[in-house]
PDB file of C-alpha atoms in Angstrom:
ATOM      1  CA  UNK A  20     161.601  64.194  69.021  1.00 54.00           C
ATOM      2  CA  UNK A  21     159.954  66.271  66.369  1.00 61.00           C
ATOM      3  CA  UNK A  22     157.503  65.301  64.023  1.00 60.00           C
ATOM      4  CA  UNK A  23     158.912  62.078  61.559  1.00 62.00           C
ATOM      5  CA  UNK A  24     160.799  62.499  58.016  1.00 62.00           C
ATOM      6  CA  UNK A  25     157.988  60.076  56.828  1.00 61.00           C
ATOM      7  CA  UNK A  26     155.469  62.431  57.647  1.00 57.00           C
ATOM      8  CA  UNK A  27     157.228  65.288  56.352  1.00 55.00           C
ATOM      9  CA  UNK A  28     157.309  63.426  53.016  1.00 58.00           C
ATOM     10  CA  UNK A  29     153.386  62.338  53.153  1.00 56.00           C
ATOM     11  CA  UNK A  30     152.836  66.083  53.924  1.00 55.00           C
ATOM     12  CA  UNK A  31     154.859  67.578  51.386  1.00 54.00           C
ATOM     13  CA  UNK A  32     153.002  65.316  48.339  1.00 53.00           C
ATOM     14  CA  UNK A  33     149.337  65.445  50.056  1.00 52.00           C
ATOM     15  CA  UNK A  34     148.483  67.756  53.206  1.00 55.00           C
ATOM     16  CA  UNK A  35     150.438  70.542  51.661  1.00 50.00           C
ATOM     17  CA  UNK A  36     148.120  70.970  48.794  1.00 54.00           C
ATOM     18  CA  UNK A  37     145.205  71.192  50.650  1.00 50.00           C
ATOM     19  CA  UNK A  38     146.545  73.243  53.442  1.00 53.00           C
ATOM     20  CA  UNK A  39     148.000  75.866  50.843  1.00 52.00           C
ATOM     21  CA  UNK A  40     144.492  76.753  50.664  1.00 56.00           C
ATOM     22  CA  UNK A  41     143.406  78.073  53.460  1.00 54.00           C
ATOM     23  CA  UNK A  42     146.984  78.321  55.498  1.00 60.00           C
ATOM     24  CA  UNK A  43     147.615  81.889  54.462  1.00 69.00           C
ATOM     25  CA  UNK A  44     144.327  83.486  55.563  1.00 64.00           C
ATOM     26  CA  UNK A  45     143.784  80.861  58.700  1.00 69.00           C
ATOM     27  CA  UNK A  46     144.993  82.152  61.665  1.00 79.00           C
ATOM     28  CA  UNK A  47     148.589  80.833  63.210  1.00 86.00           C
ATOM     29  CA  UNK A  48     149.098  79.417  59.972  1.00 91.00           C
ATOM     30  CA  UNK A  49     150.747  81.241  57.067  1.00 94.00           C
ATOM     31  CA  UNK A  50     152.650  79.860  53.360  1.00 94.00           C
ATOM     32  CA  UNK A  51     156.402  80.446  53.553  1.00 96.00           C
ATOM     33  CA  UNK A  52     157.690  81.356  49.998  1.00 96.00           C
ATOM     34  CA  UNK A  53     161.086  80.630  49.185  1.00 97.00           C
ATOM     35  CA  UNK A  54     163.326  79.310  46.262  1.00 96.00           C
ATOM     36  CA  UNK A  55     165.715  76.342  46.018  1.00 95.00           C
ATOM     37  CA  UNK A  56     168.689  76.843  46.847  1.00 93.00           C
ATOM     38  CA  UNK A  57     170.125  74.717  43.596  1.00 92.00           C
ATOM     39  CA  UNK A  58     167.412  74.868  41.500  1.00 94.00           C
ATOM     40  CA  UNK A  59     165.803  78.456  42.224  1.00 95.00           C
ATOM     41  CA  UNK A  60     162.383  76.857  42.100  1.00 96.00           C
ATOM     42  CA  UNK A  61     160.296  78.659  43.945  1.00 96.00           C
ATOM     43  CA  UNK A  62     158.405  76.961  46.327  1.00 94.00           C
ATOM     44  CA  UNK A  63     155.203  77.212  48.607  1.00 93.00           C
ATOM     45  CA  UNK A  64     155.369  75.639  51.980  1.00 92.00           C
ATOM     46  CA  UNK A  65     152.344  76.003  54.949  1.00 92.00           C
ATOM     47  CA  UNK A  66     153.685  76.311  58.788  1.00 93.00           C
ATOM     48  CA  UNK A  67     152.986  77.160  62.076  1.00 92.00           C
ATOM     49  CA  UNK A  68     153.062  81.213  62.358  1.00 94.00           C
ATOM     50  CA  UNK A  69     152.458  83.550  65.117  1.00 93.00           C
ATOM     51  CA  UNK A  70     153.032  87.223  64.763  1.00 92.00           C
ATOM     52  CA  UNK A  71     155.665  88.080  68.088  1.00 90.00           C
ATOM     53  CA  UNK A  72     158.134  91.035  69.346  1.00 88.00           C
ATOM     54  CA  UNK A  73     157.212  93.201  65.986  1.00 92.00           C
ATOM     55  CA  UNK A  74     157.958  90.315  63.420  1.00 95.00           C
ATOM     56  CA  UNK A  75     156.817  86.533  63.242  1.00 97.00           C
ATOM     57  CA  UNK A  76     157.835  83.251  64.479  1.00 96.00           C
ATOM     58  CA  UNK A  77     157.420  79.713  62.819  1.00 97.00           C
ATOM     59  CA  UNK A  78     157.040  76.286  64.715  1.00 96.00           C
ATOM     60  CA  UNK A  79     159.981  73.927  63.293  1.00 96.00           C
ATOM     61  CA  UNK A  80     158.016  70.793  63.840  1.00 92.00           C
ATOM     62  CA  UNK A  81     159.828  68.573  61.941  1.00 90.00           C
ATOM     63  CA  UNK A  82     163.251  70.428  63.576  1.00 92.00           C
ATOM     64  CA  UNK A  83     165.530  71.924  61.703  1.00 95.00           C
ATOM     65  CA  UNK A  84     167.008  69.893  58.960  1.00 93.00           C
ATOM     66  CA  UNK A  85     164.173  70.953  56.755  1.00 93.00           C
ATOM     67  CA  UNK A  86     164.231  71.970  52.844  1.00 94.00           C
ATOM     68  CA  UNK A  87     162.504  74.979  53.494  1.00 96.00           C
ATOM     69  CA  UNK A  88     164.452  75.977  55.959  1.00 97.00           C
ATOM     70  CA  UNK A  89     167.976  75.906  54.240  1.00 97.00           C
ATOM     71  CA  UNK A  90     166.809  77.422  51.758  1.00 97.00           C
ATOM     72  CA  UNK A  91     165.354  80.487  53.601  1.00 98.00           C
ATOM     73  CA  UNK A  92     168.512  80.696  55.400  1.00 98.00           C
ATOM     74  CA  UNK A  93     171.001  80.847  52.857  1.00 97.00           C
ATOM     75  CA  UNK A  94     168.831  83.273  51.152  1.00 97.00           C
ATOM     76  CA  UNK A  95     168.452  85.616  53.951  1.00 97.00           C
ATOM     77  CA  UNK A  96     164.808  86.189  52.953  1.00 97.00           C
ATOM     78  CA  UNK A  97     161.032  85.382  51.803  1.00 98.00           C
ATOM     79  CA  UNK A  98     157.938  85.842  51.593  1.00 98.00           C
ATOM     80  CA  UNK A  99     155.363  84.727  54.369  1.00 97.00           C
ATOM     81  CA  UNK A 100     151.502  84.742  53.430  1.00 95.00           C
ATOM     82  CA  UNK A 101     149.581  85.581  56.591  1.00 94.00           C
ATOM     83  CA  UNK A 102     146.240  86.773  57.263  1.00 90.00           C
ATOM     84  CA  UNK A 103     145.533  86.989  53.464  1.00 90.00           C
ATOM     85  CA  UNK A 104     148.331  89.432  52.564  1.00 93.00           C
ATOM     86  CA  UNK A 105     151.949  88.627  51.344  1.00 96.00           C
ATOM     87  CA  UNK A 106     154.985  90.170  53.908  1.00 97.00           C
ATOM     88  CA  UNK A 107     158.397  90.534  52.507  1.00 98.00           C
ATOM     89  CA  UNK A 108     160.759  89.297  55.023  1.00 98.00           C
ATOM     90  CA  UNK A 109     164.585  89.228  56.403  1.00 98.00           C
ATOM     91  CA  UNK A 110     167.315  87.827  58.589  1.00 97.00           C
ATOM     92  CA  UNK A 111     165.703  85.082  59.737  1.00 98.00           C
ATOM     93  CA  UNK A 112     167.459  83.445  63.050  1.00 98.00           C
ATOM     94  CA  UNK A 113     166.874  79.885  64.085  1.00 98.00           C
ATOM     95  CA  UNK A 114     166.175  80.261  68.399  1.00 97.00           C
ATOM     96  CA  UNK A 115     165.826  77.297  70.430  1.00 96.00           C
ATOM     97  CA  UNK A 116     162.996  77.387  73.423  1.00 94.00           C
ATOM     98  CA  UNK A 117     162.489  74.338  75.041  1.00 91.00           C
ATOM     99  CA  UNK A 118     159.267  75.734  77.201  1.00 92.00           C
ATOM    100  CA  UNK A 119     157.735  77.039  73.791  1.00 92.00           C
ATOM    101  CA  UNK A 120     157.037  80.002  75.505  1.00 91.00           C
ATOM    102  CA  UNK A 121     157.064  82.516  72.437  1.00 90.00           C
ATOM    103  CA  UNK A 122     153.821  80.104  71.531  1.00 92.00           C
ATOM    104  CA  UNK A 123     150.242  80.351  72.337  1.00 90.00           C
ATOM    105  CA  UNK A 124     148.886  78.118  75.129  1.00 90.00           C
ATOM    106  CA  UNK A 125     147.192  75.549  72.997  1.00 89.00           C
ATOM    107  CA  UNK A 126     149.877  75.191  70.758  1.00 91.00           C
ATOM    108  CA  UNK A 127     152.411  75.359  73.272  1.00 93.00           C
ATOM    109  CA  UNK A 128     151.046  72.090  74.544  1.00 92.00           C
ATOM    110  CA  UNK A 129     151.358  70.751  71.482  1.00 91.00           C
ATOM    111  CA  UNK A 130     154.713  71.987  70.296  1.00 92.00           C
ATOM    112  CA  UNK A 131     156.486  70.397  73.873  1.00 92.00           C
ATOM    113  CA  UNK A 132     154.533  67.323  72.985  1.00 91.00           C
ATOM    114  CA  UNK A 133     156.393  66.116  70.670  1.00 90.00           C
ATOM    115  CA  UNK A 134     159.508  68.099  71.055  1.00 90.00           C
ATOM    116  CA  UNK A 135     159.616  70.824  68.775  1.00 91.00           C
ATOM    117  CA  UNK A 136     162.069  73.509  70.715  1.00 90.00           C
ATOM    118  CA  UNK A 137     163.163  75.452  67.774  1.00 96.00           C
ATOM    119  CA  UNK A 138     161.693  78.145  65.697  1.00 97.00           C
ATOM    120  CA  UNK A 139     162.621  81.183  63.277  1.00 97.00           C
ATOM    121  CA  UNK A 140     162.219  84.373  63.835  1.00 97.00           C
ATOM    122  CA  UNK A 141     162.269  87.413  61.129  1.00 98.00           C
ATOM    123  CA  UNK A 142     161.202  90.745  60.766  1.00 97.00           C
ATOM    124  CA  UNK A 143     159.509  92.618  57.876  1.00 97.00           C
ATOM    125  CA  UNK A 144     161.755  93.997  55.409  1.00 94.00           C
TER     126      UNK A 144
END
């Protein structure tokens, strides 16, 4: 079980805004941008980053039925703020890992806690 919808929501409206501060400089954190897939908003959303294999991977905690995530997908790319600079990137793949083994330790713990197996993976374009 990932993390709940009701969170997501809470975390969209408050958490967000204060993590968008320091997520793209913190490390394993980063901002993914991306733009609606309707309305071509563009939007700013913190996750769970680590750089891996030569591109970078992001936790799908709350699985993936996600805004952010469609919308990345049917674009076929983004931008991901990391480590204080902006990376343009491309074909991201959604990979399922129930061990969480692409993860650090600490949050690998965390991620099989509460059952987030998926992530995405992309390169730099």
């Amino acid at each position: 079980m990932t993390l709940p919808r009701a969170l997501g929501k809470f975390n969209r409206y408050a958490t967000n805004q204060v993590a968008g501060l320091v997520a793209g400089r913190a490390p394993g954190f980063g901002i993914v941008v991306h733009r609606g897939r309707k309305s071509g908003r563009v939007y700013r959303t913190p996750v769970t980053v680590f750089e891996r294999d030569g591109g970078y991977r992001i936790a799908l905690t709350y699985g993936t039925g996600v805004d952010w995530l469609k919308n990345v997908l049917a674009a076929g790319d983004f931008e991901l703020e990391v480590r204080g600079k902006v990376v343009e990137m491309t074909n991201p793949v959604v990979h399922h890992d129930p061990s969480a083994g692409w993860a650090p330790a600490p949050v690998r713990l965390v991620l099989q806690t509460i059952s987030a197996t998926d992530y995405v993976q992309a390169q730099p374009a």
